Amino acid sequence: MTTHPFRFGAVAGQATDADAWTGLARRAESLGYSTLLVPDTLRTLSPFIAAAVAATATTTLRVGTFVLSVANRTPEAVAWETSTLRTLTGDRFELGLGAGRAHAEQDAAALGVRFGTPGERIERLSQTIDAVKDVRVLVAAAGTRLLGLAAQKADTVALGVPQHYTEDQVAAKLDELYELAGDRFHDLELSMNLAAAGAEPPSWLSVPAGGTGVLLGTADEMVDTLRRRRDRLGISYVSVNAQYLDEFAPVVERLTGT
């Protein structure tokens, strides 16, 4: 397994005003996060606009989508937005795509667009990747068909597995991806998102012990866990809910680039 260097992203999609949003972006940059990633939901900021504003407030921070629901925009529209953001951010924009998370169908209906069947959305995702051409693309995937597409066309694969999945269950998914990707597997950057991180679990979160979607412990313990996961699973790109930006910062400082 090829070992990619660690990098870290913060996932955020809400702010009270422009000052709060740009302040968050600058804070993420100062703490060493590689990316600020914006979800694509009607309950969060518009991802392309939010990414653009964050980029204007920073100099090295990369900005991206995590992840666009491909039902909401045509491939051509995504290519247009992506090209513009790459140009105006100095190529600091990263495109993340998905076929539709929970509640994405309701968002599509509210936007007046057709959500489509799973097969149609996967085909739309494939067309969108083709439309953006030379851009590095992250694809969020869990099911076999999406893993197959990611294996063929993605640069980064974000495993969209439930928070309670154990390392053994994640390993099984990665075995499937390995079989689908063949020689490409070693070039893929593997990513997972953390809903929470730090010394104590939040009161609103209930994840069984051993779930990979929450990383608990001291900075030393979290560092050791992520190193072990990279050694075993190959996961090197870790994003975290921006609510835990500061709690997770010591891990970012110690592991980034190693």
PDB file of C-alpha atoms in Angstrom:
ATOM      1  CA  MET A   1       0.000   0.000   0.000  1.00  0.00           C
ATOM      2  CA  THR A   2       1.345   3.433  -0.956  1.00  0.00           C
ATOM      3  CA  THR A   3       1.464   5.791   2.019  1.00  0.00           C
ATOM      4  CA  HIS A   4       0.206   9.289   1.293  1.00  0.00           C
ATOM      5  CA  PRO A   5       1.169  12.133   3.638  1.00  0.00           C
ATOM      6  CA  PHE A   6      -1.415  13.244   6.138  1.00  0.00           C
ATOM      7  CA  ARG A   7      -3.553  16.274   5.439  1.00  0.00           C
ATOM      8  CA  PHE A   8      -6.621  17.587   7.214  1.00  0.00           C
ATOM      9  CA  GLY A   9      -9.804  19.407   6.347  1.00  0.00           C
ATOM     10  CA  ALA A  10     -12.465  21.237   8.329  1.00  0.00           C
ATOM     11  CA  VAL A  11     -16.115  20.838   7.292  1.00  0.00           C
ATOM     12  CA  ALA A  12     -18.359  23.846   7.890  1.00  0.00           C
ATOM     13  CA  GLY A  13     -21.465  25.270   6.285  1.00  0.00           C
ATOM     14  CA  GLN A  14     -22.984  27.836   8.607  1.00  0.00           C
ATOM     15  CA  ALA A  15     -22.086  31.311   9.790  1.00  0.00           C
ATOM     16  CA  THR A  16     -23.985  34.255  11.204  1.00  0.00           C
ATOM     17  CA  ASP A  17     -22.354  36.751   8.836  1.00  0.00           C
ATOM     18  CA  ALA A  18     -19.370  37.331   6.563  1.00  0.00           C
ATOM     19  CA  ASP A  19     -17.037  38.210   9.423  1.00  0.00           C
ATOM     20  CA  ALA A  20     -17.786  34.936  11.192  1.00  0.00           C
ATOM     21  CA  TRP A  21     -17.250  32.927   8.007  1.00  0.00           C
ATOM     22  CA  THR A  22     -13.999  34.602   6.995  1.00  0.00           C
ATOM     23  CA  GLY A  23     -12.810  34.407  10.594  1.00  0.00           C
ATOM     24  CA  LEU A  24     -13.392  30.667  10.569  1.00  0.00           C
ATOM     25  CA  ALA A  25     -11.451  30.336   7.321  1.00  0.00           C
ATOM     26  CA  ARG A  26      -8.505  32.319   8.675  1.00  0.00           C
ATOM     27  CA  ARG A  27      -8.576  30.313  11.901  1.00  0.00           C
ATOM     28  CA  ALA A  28      -8.484  27.019   9.991  1.00  0.00           C
ATOM     29  CA  GLU A  29      -5.553  28.293   7.925  1.00  0.00           C
ATOM     30  CA  SER A  30      -3.626  29.477  10.982  1.00  0.00           C
ATOM     31  CA  LEU A  31      -4.081  26.090  12.679  1.00  0.00           C
ATOM     32  CA  GLY A  32      -2.609  24.252   9.712  1.00  0.00           C
ATOM     33  CA  TYR A  33      -5.714  22.738   8.147  1.00  0.00           C
ATOM     34  CA  SER A  34      -5.269  22.070   4.428  1.00  0.00           C
ATOM     35  CA  THR A  35      -8.873  22.621   3.382  1.00  0.00           C
ATOM     36  CA  LEU A  36     -12.142  24.229   4.375  1.00  0.00           C
ATOM     37  CA  LEU A  37     -14.963  22.130   2.950  1.00  0.00           C
ATOM     38  CA  VAL A  38     -18.588  23.180   2.483  1.00  0.00           C
ATOM     39  CA  PRO A  39     -21.572  20.772   2.343  1.00  0.00           C
ATOM     40  CA  ASP A  40     -24.250  21.012  -0.321  1.00  0.00           C
ATOM     41  CA  THR A  41     -27.560  21.286   1.514  1.00  0.00           C
ATOM     42  CA  LEU A  42     -30.359  23.826   1.681  1.00  0.00           C
ATOM     43  CA  ARG A  43     -29.698  24.177   5.406  1.00  0.00           C
ATOM     44  CA  THR A  44     -26.126  25.390   4.891  1.00  0.00           C
ATOM     45  CA  LEU A  45     -24.389  28.099   2.911  1.00  0.00           C
ATOM     46  CA  SER A  46     -24.292  27.858  -0.869  1.00  0.00           C
ATOM     47  CA  PRO A  47     -21.072  25.870  -1.363  1.00  0.00           C
ATOM     48  CA  PHE A  48     -19.481  27.635  -4.346  1.00  0.00           C
ATOM     49  CA  ILE A  49     -20.146  31.107  -2.952  1.00  0.00           C
ATOM     50  CA  ALA A  50     -18.994  30.169   0.548  1.00  0.00           C
ATOM     51  CA  ALA A  51     -15.814  28.610  -0.848  1.00  0.00           C
ATOM     52  CA  ALA A  52     -15.077  31.739  -2.882  1.00  0.00           C
ATOM     53  CA  VAL A  53     -15.509  34.043   0.110  1.00  0.00           C
ATOM     54  CA  ALA A  54     -13.304  31.832   2.292  1.00  0.00           C
ATOM     55  CA  ALA A  55     -10.606  31.874  -0.364  1.00  0.00           C
ATOM     56  CA  THR A  56     -10.578  35.679  -0.537  1.00  0.00           C
ATOM     57  CA  ALA A  57      -9.900  35.814   3.214  1.00  0.00           C
ATOM     58  CA  THR A  58      -6.936  33.410   3.121  1.00  0.00           C
ATOM     59  CA  THR A  59      -3.735  32.835   1.169  1.00  0.00           C
ATOM     60  CA  THR A  60      -2.799  29.164   1.433  1.00  0.00           C
ATOM     61  CA  LEU A  61      -5.992  27.464   2.602  1.00  0.00           C
ATOM     62  CA  ARG A  62      -7.629  25.305  -0.037  1.00  0.00           C
ATOM     63  CA  VAL A  63     -11.413  25.414  -0.286  1.00  0.00           C
ATOM     64  CA  GLY A  64     -13.809  22.810  -1.580  1.00  0.00           C
ATOM     65  CA  THR A  65     -17.180  21.110  -1.634  1.00  0.00           C
ATOM     66  CA  PHE A  66     -17.999  18.147   0.604  1.00  0.00           C
ATOM     67  CA  VAL A  67     -19.807  17.091  -1.387  1.00  0.00           C
ATOM     68  CA  LEU A  68     -21.932  18.428  -4.252  1.00  0.00           C
ATOM     69  CA  SER A  69     -25.119  16.498  -4.877  1.00  0.00           C
ATOM     70  CA  VAL A  70     -24.895  15.925  -8.630  1.00  0.00           C
ATOM     71  CA  ALA A  71     -28.674  16.004  -9.032  1.00  0.00           C
ATOM     72  CA  ASN A  72     -28.727  19.710  -8.192  1.00  0.00           C
ATOM     73  CA  ARG A  73     -26.619  20.944 -11.147  1.00  0.00           C
ATOM     74  CA  THR A  74     -25.848  19.895 -14.663  1.00  0.00           C
ATOM     75  CA  PRO A  75     -22.302  18.692 -15.376  1.00  0.00           C
ATOM     76  CA  GLU A  76     -21.781  21.811 -17.477  1.00  0.00           C
ATOM     77  CA  ALA A  77     -22.810  24.095 -14.607  1.00  0.00           C
ATOM     78  CA  VAL A  78     -20.397  22.358 -12.245  1.00  0.00           C
ATOM     79  CA  ALA A  79     -17.591  22.660 -14.795  1.00  0.00           C
ATOM     80  CA  TRP A  80     -18.303  26.388 -15.188  1.00  0.00           C
ATOM     81  CA  GLU A  81     -18.291  27.064 -11.444  1.00  0.00           C
ATOM     82  CA  THR A  82     -15.207  24.914 -10.925  1.00  0.00           C
ATOM     83  CA  SER A  83     -13.226  26.616 -13.672  1.00  0.00           C
ATOM     84  CA  THR A  84     -14.102  30.044 -12.286  1.00  0.00           C
ATOM     85  CA  LEU A  85     -13.122  29.115  -8.740  1.00  0.00           C
ATOM     86  CA  ARG A  86      -9.859  27.519  -9.826  1.00  0.00           C
ATOM     87  CA  THR A  87      -8.950  30.709 -11.668  1.00  0.00           C
ATOM     88  CA  LEU A  88      -9.963  33.163  -8.955  1.00  0.00           C
ATOM     89  CA  THR A  89      -8.469  31.167  -6.052  1.00  0.00           C
ATOM     90  CA  GLY A  90      -5.105  30.503  -7.686  1.00  0.00           C
ATOM     91  CA  ASP A  91      -6.023  26.830  -8.125  1.00  0.00           C
ATOM     92  CA  ARG A  92      -6.937  26.415  -4.451  1.00  0.00           C
ATOM     93  CA  PHE A  93     -10.359  24.900  -5.164  1.00  0.00           C
ATOM     94  CA  GLU A  94     -11.051  21.175  -4.657  1.00  0.00           C
ATOM     95  CA  LEU A  95     -14.185  19.594  -6.094  1.00  0.00           C
ATOM     96  CA  GLY A  96     -15.975  16.948  -4.056  1.00  0.00           C
ATOM     97  CA  LEU A  97     -18.889  15.075  -5.625  1.00  0.00           C
ATOM     98  CA  GLY A  98     -21.524  12.637  -4.446  1.00  0.00           C
ATOM     99  CA  ALA A  99     -24.643  10.944  -5.742  1.00  0.00           C
ATOM    100  CA  GLY A 100     -26.882  12.224  -2.943  1.00  0.00           C
ATOM    101  CA  ARG A 101     -26.817  11.830   0.837  1.00  0.00           C
ATOM    102  CA  ALA A 102     -29.751  11.504   3.178  1.00  0.00           C
ATOM    103  CA  HIS A 103     -32.368  14.212   2.537  1.00  0.00           C
ATOM    104  CA  ALA A 104     -30.779  15.165  -0.800  1.00  0.00           C
ATOM    105  CA  GLU A 105     -33.980  14.145  -2.588  1.00  0.00           C
ATOM    106  CA  GLN A 106     -35.976  16.710  -0.608  1.00  0.00           C
ATOM    107  CA  ASP A 107     -33.414  19.392  -1.493  1.00  0.00           C
ATOM    108  CA  ALA A 108     -33.693  18.524  -5.176  1.00  0.00           C
ATOM    109  CA  ALA A 109     -37.468  18.797  -5.008  1.00  0.00           C
ATOM    110  CA  ALA A 110     -37.237  22.198  -3.326  1.00  0.00           C
ATOM    111  CA  LEU A 111     -34.868  23.367  -6.064  1.00  0.00           C
ATOM    112  CA  GLY A 112     -37.231  22.104  -8.738  1.00  0.00           C
ATOM    113  CA  VAL A 113     -34.811  19.573 -10.214  1.00  0.00           C
ATOM    114  CA  ARG A 114     -35.253  15.860 -10.770  1.00  0.00           C
ATOM    115  CA  PHE A 115     -33.382  13.704  -8.279  1.00  0.00           C
ATOM    116  CA  GLY A 116     -33.324  10.621 -10.467  1.00  0.00           C
ATOM    117  CA  THR A 117     -32.746   6.959  -9.729  1.00  0.00           C
ATOM    118  CA  PRO A 118     -29.486   5.761  -8.131  1.00  0.00           C
ATOM    119  CA  GLY A 119     -28.274   4.596 -11.529  1.00  0.00           C
ATOM    120  CA  GLU A 120     -29.113   7.930 -13.146  1.00  0.00           C
ATOM    121  CA  ARG A 121     -27.308   9.858 -10.420  1.00  0.00           C
ATOM    122  CA  ILE A 122     -24.211   7.692 -10.731  1.00  0.00           C
ATOM    123  CA  GLU A 123     -24.235   8.306 -14.479  1.00  0.00           C
ATOM    124  CA  ARG A 124     -24.624  12.049 -13.808  1.00  0.00           C
ATOM    125  CA  LEU A 125     -21.673  11.879 -11.447  1.00  0.00           C
ATOM    126  CA  SER A 126     -19.572  10.174 -14.118  1.00  0.00           C
ATOM    127  CA  GLN A 127     -20.562  12.828 -16.655  1.00  0.00           C
ATOM    128  CA  THR A 128     -19.690  15.582 -14.175  1.00  0.00           C
ATOM    129  CA  ILE A 129     -16.204  14.184 -13.595  1.00  0.00           C
ATOM    130  CA  ASP A 130     -15.691  14.048 -17.359  1.00  0.00           C
ATOM    131  CA  ALA A 131     -16.902  17.651 -17.698  1.00  0.00           C
ATOM    132  CA  VAL A 132     -14.365  19.068 -15.263  1.00  0.00           C
ATOM    133  CA  LYS A 133     -11.539  17.369 -17.179  1.00  0.00           C
ATOM    134  CA  ASP A 134      -8.141  17.986 -15.555  1.00  0.00           C
ATOM    135  CA  VAL A 135      -9.450  18.834 -12.068  1.00  0.00           C
ATOM    136  CA  ARG A 136      -8.611  16.549  -9.160  1.00  0.00           C
ATOM    137  CA  VAL A 137     -11.892  15.150  -7.886  1.00  0.00           C
ATOM    138  CA  LEU A 138     -12.994  13.658  -4.585  1.00  0.00           C
ATOM    139  CA  VAL A 139     -15.861  11.188  -4.787  1.00  0.00           C
ATOM    140  CA  ALA A 140     -17.839  10.164  -1.705  1.00  0.00           C
ATOM    141  CA  ALA A 141     -18.707   6.494  -2.023  1.00  0.00           C
ATOM    142  CA  ALA A 142     -19.857   3.475  -0.054  1.00  0.00           C
ATOM    143  CA  GLY A 143     -21.972   1.219  -2.269  1.00  0.00           C
ATOM    144  CA  THR A 144     -20.464  -1.058  -4.872  1.00  0.00           C
ATOM    145  CA  ARG A 145     -21.533   0.966  -7.918  1.00  0.00           C
ATOM    146  CA  LEU A 146     -20.200   4.229  -6.513  1.00  0.00           C
ATOM    147  CA  LEU A 147     -16.997   2.562  -5.352  1.00  0.00           C
ATOM    148  CA  GLY A 148     -16.602   1.215  -8.872  1.00  0.00           C
ATOM    149  CA  LEU A 149     -16.930   4.683 -10.382  1.00  0.00           C
ATOM    150  CA  ALA A 150     -14.576   6.174  -7.800  1.00  0.00           C
ATOM    151  CA  ALA A 151     -12.077   3.393  -8.502  1.00  0.00           C
ATOM    152  CA  GLN A 152     -12.073   4.351 -12.184  1.00  0.00           C
ATOM    153  CA  LYS A 153     -12.233   8.144 -12.097  1.00  0.00           C
ATOM    154  CA  ALA A 154     -11.608   9.695  -8.673  1.00  0.00           C
ATOM    155  CA  ASP A 155      -8.363  11.051  -7.278  1.00  0.00           C
ATOM    156  CA  THR A 156      -9.597  10.965  -3.694  1.00  0.00           C
ATOM    157  CA  VAL A 157     -12.178   8.535  -2.338  1.00  0.00           C
ATOM    158  CA  ALA A 158     -14.073   9.636   0.766  1.00  0.00           C
ATOM    159  CA  LEU A 159     -15.632   6.613   2.391  1.00  0.00           C
ATOM    160  CA  GLY A 160     -19.243   7.502   3.092  1.00  0.00           C
ATOM    161  CA  VAL A 161     -19.783   4.829   5.724  1.00  0.00           C
ATOM    162  CA  PRO A 162     -21.878   5.212   8.907  1.00  0.00           C
ATOM    163  CA  GLN A 163     -20.178   6.693  11.956  1.00  0.00           C
ATOM    164  CA  HIS A 164     -20.529   3.431  13.866  1.00  0.00           C
ATOM    165  CA  TYR A 165     -18.488   1.412  11.367  1.00  0.00           C
ATOM    166  CA  THR A 166     -15.550  -0.309  12.984  1.00  0.00           C
ATOM    167  CA  GLU A 167     -12.068  -0.479  11.472  1.00  0.00           C
ATOM    168  CA  ASP A 168     -12.821  -4.040  10.384  1.00  0.00           C
ATOM    169  CA  GLN A 169     -15.924  -2.872   8.505  1.00  0.00           C
ATOM    170  CA  VAL A 170     -13.987  -0.033   6.892  1.00  0.00           C
ATOM    171  CA  ALA A 171     -11.257  -2.502   5.928  1.00  0.00           C
ATOM    172  CA  ALA A 172     -13.865  -4.653   4.182  1.00  0.00           C
ATOM    173  CA  LYS A 173     -15.004  -1.638   2.134  1.00  0.00           C
ATOM    174  CA  LEU A 174     -11.424  -0.876   1.207  1.00  0.00           C
ATOM    175  CA  ASP A 175     -10.866  -4.478   0.159  1.00  0.00           C
ATOM    176  CA  GLU A 176     -13.796  -4.026  -2.204  1.00  0.00           C
ATOM    177  CA  LEU A 177     -12.312  -0.775  -3.523  1.00  0.00           C
ATOM    178  CA  TYR A 178      -8.964  -2.509  -4.005  1.00  0.00           C
ATOM    179  CA  GLU A 179     -10.540  -5.187  -6.144  1.00  0.00           C
ATOM    180  CA  LEU A 180     -12.371  -2.595  -8.229  1.00  0.00           C
ATOM    181  CA  ALA A 181      -9.431  -0.219  -8.651  1.00  0.00           C
ATOM    182  CA  GLY A 182      -6.664  -2.686  -9.449  1.00  0.00           C
ATOM    183  CA  ASP A 183      -3.412  -0.837 -10.142  1.00  0.00           C
ATOM    184  CA  ARG A 184      -5.087   2.547  -9.551  1.00  0.00           C
ATOM    185  CA  PHE A 185      -5.650   1.743  -5.888  1.00  0.00           C
ATOM    186  CA  HIS A 186      -2.150   2.753  -4.836  1.00  0.00           C
ATOM    187  CA  ASP A 187      -2.569   6.196  -6.389  1.00  0.00           C
ATOM    188  CA  LEU A 188      -5.894   6.904  -4.681  1.00  0.00           C
ATOM    189  CA  GLU A 189      -5.932   9.235  -1.703  1.00  0.00           C
ATOM    190  CA  LEU A 190      -8.271   7.739   0.913  1.00  0.00           C
ATOM    191  CA  SER A 191     -10.358   9.971   3.135  1.00  0.00           C
ATOM    192  CA  MET A 192     -12.737   9.744   6.069  1.00  0.00           C
ATOM    193  CA  ASN A 193     -14.760  12.363   7.903  1.00  0.00           C
ATOM    194  CA  LEU A 194     -14.973  12.703  11.683  1.00  0.00           C
ATOM    195  CA  ALA A 195     -18.267  13.916  13.123  1.00  0.00           C
ATOM    196  CA  ALA A 196     -16.510  14.728  16.386  1.00  0.00           C
ATOM    197  CA  ALA A 197     -13.035  14.650  17.910  1.00  0.00           C
ATOM    198  CA  GLY A 198     -11.513  15.439  21.274  1.00  0.00           C
ATOM    199  CA  ALA A 199     -11.374  14.298  24.858  1.00  0.00           C
ATOM    200  CA  GLU A 200     -15.114  13.857  25.392  1.00  0.00           C
ATOM    201  CA  PRO A 201     -17.979  12.896  23.068  1.00  0.00           C
ATOM    202  CA  PRO A 202     -20.636  15.584  22.577  1.00  0.00           C
ATOM    203  CA  SER A 203     -23.888  15.029  24.402  1.00  0.00           C
ATOM    204  CA  TRP A 204     -25.867  14.896  21.150  1.00  0.00           C
ATOM    205  CA  LEU A 205     -23.827  12.113  19.625  1.00  0.00           C
ATOM    206  CA  SER A 206     -24.367   8.421  20.246  1.00  0.00           C
ATOM    207  CA  VAL A 207     -21.853   6.140  18.529  1.00  0.00           C
ATOM    208  CA  PRO A 208     -20.946   2.661  19.779  1.00  0.00           C
ATOM    209  CA  ALA A 209     -17.435   2.121  21.082  1.00  0.00           C
ATOM    210  CA  GLY A 210     -15.054   1.410  18.243  1.00  0.00           C
ATOM    211  CA  GLY A 211     -16.885   3.503  15.641  1.00  0.00           C
ATOM    212  CA  THR A 212     -14.501   5.259  13.254  1.00  0.00           C
ATOM    213  CA  GLY A 213     -16.669   8.344  12.766  1.00  0.00           C
ATOM    214  CA  VAL A 214     -15.740   9.796  16.158  1.00  0.00           C
ATOM    215  CA  LEU A 215     -12.152  10.128  17.381  1.00  0.00           C
ATOM    216  CA  LEU A 216     -11.837  10.450  21.147  1.00  0.00           C
ATOM    217  CA  GLY A 217      -8.849  10.775  23.440  1.00  0.00           C
ATOM    218  CA  THR A 218      -5.860  12.938  24.187  1.00  0.00           C
ATOM    219  CA  ALA A 219      -3.832  14.422  21.361  1.00  0.00           C
ATOM    220  CA  ASP A 220      -1.306  11.593  21.743  1.00  0.00           C
ATOM    221  CA  GLU A 221      -4.047   8.981  21.588  1.00  0.00           C
ATOM    222  CA  MET A 222      -5.684  10.524  18.538  1.00  0.00           C
ATOM    223  CA  VAL A 223      -2.330  10.773  16.764  1.00  0.00           C
ATOM    224  CA  ASP A 224      -1.614   7.115  17.496  1.00  0.00           C
ATOM    225  CA  THR A 225      -5.052   6.068  16.243  1.00  0.00           C
ATOM    226  CA  LEU A 226      -4.709   7.934  12.966  1.00  0.00           C
ATOM    227  CA  ARG A 227      -1.220   6.590  12.383  1.00  0.00           C
ATOM    228  CA  ARG A 228      -2.481   3.074  12.976  1.00  0.00           C
ATOM    229  CA  ARG A 229      -5.396   3.613  10.613  1.00  0.00           C
ATOM    230  CA  ARG A 230      -3.102   4.869   7.898  1.00  0.00           C
ATOM    231  CA  ASP A 231      -0.770   1.911   8.374  1.00  0.00           C
ATOM    232  CA  ARG A 232      -3.662  -0.536   8.254  1.00  0.00           C
ATOM    233  CA  LEU A 233      -6.199   1.173   5.998  1.00  0.00           C
ATOM    234  CA  GLY A 234      -4.261   3.766   4.029  1.00  0.00           C
ATOM    235  CA  ILE A 235      -6.457   6.669   5.184  1.00  0.00           C
ATOM    236  CA  SER A 236      -4.405   9.858   5.053  1.00  0.00           C
ATOM    237  CA  TYR A 237      -6.895  12.672   4.396  1.00  0.00           C
ATOM    238  CA  VAL A 238      -9.041  13.281   7.472  1.00  0.00           C
ATOM    239  CA  SER A 239     -11.755  15.907   7.683  1.00  0.00           C
ATOM    240  CA  VAL A 240     -13.442  16.974  10.880  1.00  0.00           C
ATOM    241  CA  ASN A 241     -16.552  18.911  11.845  1.00  0.00           C
ATOM    242  CA  ALA A 242     -15.361  22.510  12.256  1.00  0.00           C
ATOM    243  CA  GLN A 243     -16.999  22.589  15.686  1.00  0.00           C
ATOM    244  CA  TYR A 244     -13.893  20.687  16.798  1.00  0.00           C
ATOM    245  CA  LEU A 245     -11.380  22.876  14.956  1.00  0.00           C
ATOM    246  CA  ASP A 246      -9.404  23.795  18.062  1.00  0.00           C
ATOM    247  CA  GLU A 247      -9.668  20.460  19.859  1.00  0.00           C
ATOM    248  CA  PHE A 248      -8.261  18.668  16.828  1.00  0.00           C
ATOM    249  CA  ALA A 249      -5.588  21.262  16.028  1.00  0.00           C
ATOM    250  CA  PRO A 250      -2.750  19.549  17.998  1.00  0.00           C
ATOM    251  CA  VAL A 251      -3.248  16.448  15.844  1.00  0.00           C
ATOM    252  CA  VAL A 252      -3.152  18.550  12.672  1.00  0.00           C
ATOM    253  CA  GLU A 253       0.072  20.235  13.824  1.00  0.00           C
ATOM    254  CA  ARG A 254       1.809  16.943  14.554  1.00  0.00           C
ATOM    255  CA  LEU A 255       0.728  14.895  11.576  1.00  0.00           C
ATOM    256  CA  THR A 256       0.346  17.230   8.606  1.00  0.00           C
ATOM    257  CA  GLY A 257       2.787  16.281   5.869  1.00  0.00           C
ATOM    258  CA  THR A 258       4.216  13.262   7.652  1.00  0.00           C
TER     259      THR A 258
END
